[in-house]
Tab-separated table of C-alpha atoms in Angstrom:
chain	number	residue	atom	x	y	z
A	29	MET	CA	170.009	116.145	90.269
A	30	ALA	CA	166.889	115.316	92.331
A	31	SER	CA	166.688	116.782	95.893
A	32	ALA	CA	165.395	114.665	98.774
A	33	LYS	CA	162.091	116.070	98.980
A	34	GLU	CA	161.403	115.881	95.487
A	35	LEU	CA	162.117	111.922	95.392
A	36	VAL	CA	160.174	111.826	98.603
A	37	SER	CA	157.135	113.072	96.981
A	38	ARG	CA	157.642	111.443	94.003
A	39	PHE	CA	157.916	107.756	96.386
A	40	ALA	CA	154.717	109.155	97.879
A	41	LYS	CA	152.367	109.078	94.517
A	42	ILE	CA	154.550	105.667	94.500
A	43	ARG	CA	152.918	104.269	98.013
A	44	ASP	CA	150.029	105.983	97.327
A	45	VAL	CA	148.275	104.348	94.093
A	46	TRP	CA	150.377	101.264	95.143
A	47	PRO	CA	147.520	98.414	95.217
A	48	LEU	CA	147.136	95.862	98.073
A	49	ASN	CA	145.831	92.763	97.552
A	50	PRO	CA	144.682	91.516	100.593
A	51	ALA	CA	144.856	87.614	99.691
A	52	ARG	CA	148.379	87.772	100.055
A	53	ARG	CA	148.862	89.433	103.705
A	54	GLY	CA	152.394	89.377	104.339
A	55	ARG	CA	153.819	88.340	101.187
A	56	ASP	CA	152.561	91.291	98.866
A	57	LEU	CA	154.383	93.786	97.846
A	58	GLY	CA	152.574	96.799	98.285
A	59	GLU	CA	152.300	95.774	102.039
A	60	TYR	CA	155.808	95.911	102.141
A	61	ILE	CA	156.076	99.022	100.253
A	62	LYS	CA	154.098	101.116	102.404
A	63	GLY	CA	155.341	99.540	105.336
A	64	ALA	CA	158.894	98.948	105.733
A	65	TYR	CA	160.339	100.020	102.313
A	66	ALA	CA	158.547	103.247	102.977
A	67	ALA	CA	160.504	103.868	106.511
A	68	ARG	CA	163.637	102.495	105.330
A	69	PHE	CA	163.300	105.086	101.997
A	70	GLU	CA	162.479	108.065	103.752
A	71	GLU	CA	164.618	107.333	106.461
A	72	ARG	CA	167.428	107.175	103.951
A	73	LEU	CA	166.928	110.689	103.048
A	74	SER	CA	166.151	112.371	106.071
A	75	GLY	CA	168.894	115.169	107.506
A	76	GLU	CA	171.675	116.004	105.053
A	77	PRO	CA	171.535	112.826	102.422
A	78	THR	CA	175.227	111.970	100.569
A	79	ALA	CA	175.323	111.907	97.175
A	80	ALA	CA	175.846	107.724	96.841
A	81	GLN	CA	172.710	108.115	98.950
A	82	LEU	CA	170.400	110.518	96.734
A	83	ALA	CA	171.838	108.160	93.585
A	84	GLN	CA	170.630	104.633	95.348
A	85	ALA	CA	167.471	106.486	96.378
A	86	ARG	CA	166.805	107.921	92.732
A	87	GLN	CA	167.808	104.094	91.072
A	88	GLU	CA	165.123	102.631	93.557
A	89	LEU	CA	162.495	104.972	92.560
A	90	GLU	CA	162.978	104.569	89.017
A	91	ALA	CA	162.650	100.987	89.612
A	92	LEU	CA	159.434	101.049	91.269
A	93	GLU	CA	158.289	103.590	89.161
A	94	SER	CA	159.167	101.224	85.820
A	95	ILE	CA	157.038	98.129	87.645
A	96	HIS	CA	154.432	100.265	88.412
A	97	ASN	CA	153.883	101.497	85.185
A	98	SER	CA	154.561	97.696	83.171
A	99	VAL	CA	157.181	98.858	81.191
A	100	HIS	CA	158.804	95.812	81.441
A	101	LYS	CA	155.611	93.769	80.594
A	102	GLN	CA	155.106	96.186	77.654
A	103	LYS	CA	158.679	96.119	76.550
A	104	TYR	CA	158.426	91.948	76.489
A	105	ALA	CA	154.912	91.673	75.814
A	106	ARG	CA	154.018	87.585	75.362
A	107	ALA	CA	152.043	86.306	72.868
A	108	ALA	CA	149.478	84.337	75.138
A	109	ASP	CA	149.100	84.841	79.212
A	110	THR	CA	149.423	81.283	80.034
A	111	THR	CA	151.724	79.756	82.721
A	112	PHE	CA	153.971	76.955	82.163
A	113	SER	CA	151.254	74.722	82.568
A	114	GLY	CA	149.607	76.075	80.252
A	115	LYS	CA	146.284	77.269	82.294
A	116	ALA	CA	145.548	80.951	82.605
A	117	GLY	CA	147.678	83.655	83.794
A	118	SER	CA	144.883	84.315	86.340
A	119	TRP	CA	144.561	81.095	87.535
A	120	GLY	CA	147.922	81.162	88.997
A	121	PHE	CA	147.154	84.099	91.047
A	122	THR	CA	144.567	82.198	93.407
A	123	GLN	CA	146.478	79.236	93.692
A	124	LEU	CA	149.067	82.192	95.388
A	125	ALA	CA	146.899	83.224	97.764
A	126	SER	CA	147.410	82.800	101.001
A	127	ALA	CA	143.800	81.150	101.786
A	128	MET	CA	145.129	78.345	99.219
A	129	GLN	CA	148.727	78.066	99.853
A	130	SER	CA	147.881	77.249	103.709
A	131	ARG	CA	145.319	74.300	102.598
A	132	PHE	CA	149.133	73.013	101.336
A	133	ASN	CA	151.609	73.448	104.487
A	134	LYS	CA	150.171	70.402	106.204
A	135	GLY	CA	152.647	68.163	107.698
A	136	GLY	CA	155.289	66.082	105.707
A	137	PHE	CA	156.197	62.321	105.651
A	138	PHE	CA	158.514	62.953	108.969
A	139	GLU	CA	155.362	64.272	111.134
A	140	ARG	CA	153.346	61.729	109.654
A	141	LEU	CA	155.544	59.081	110.640
A	142	THR	CA	156.420	60.546	114.035
A	143	GLY	CA	153.158	62.161	115.241
A	144	ASN	CA	153.822	65.836	115.181
A	145	ALA	CA	158.071	65.924	115.639
A	146	THR	CA	159.445	67.968	112.687
A	147	ARG	CA	162.562	66.477	110.686
A	148	ASP	CA	164.639	68.839	112.742
A	149	GLU	CA	163.363	67.007	115.858
A	150	PHE	CA	163.404	63.526	114.635
A	151	ARG	CA	167.229	63.884	114.075
A	152	GLN	CA	167.943	65.065	117.810
A	153	GLY	CA	169.056	62.289	120.270
A	154	PRO	CA	168.126	62.200	124.085
A	155	GLU	CA	170.528	64.474	124.786
A	156	GLY	CA	169.928	67.502	121.939
A	157	ASN	CA	172.849	66.038	120.042
A	158	GLN	CA	172.672	66.408	116.064
A	159	LYS	CA	172.642	62.498	114.931
A	160	LYS	CA	174.057	61.452	111.442
């Protein structure tokens, strides 16, 4: 059974080699792992962790290691690197970039219809009660 120190050191190795994608700021898995998740993982194992906490940490660490080592990608290899639309897989990554996503975050129908009002603001009456 792995000790807490051993699990923290294994996690530190994974955390340090995990790549960051600056094009996906705020939505990047590497950013989450190096930030909020790292603090939570290390906090859980500080002090005297219980056997259940150690088992949970070990299971999460093994999952991260399998993602990092592309275990599932190798086990379930695809015949061609295409998306559902038939375009190359790399095309989808450019569409997921934050800069590209912000191009599509324009006002919806209600915002265009009423100026800047959102759908919820449009539904509210003069006293702020919801109309049905």
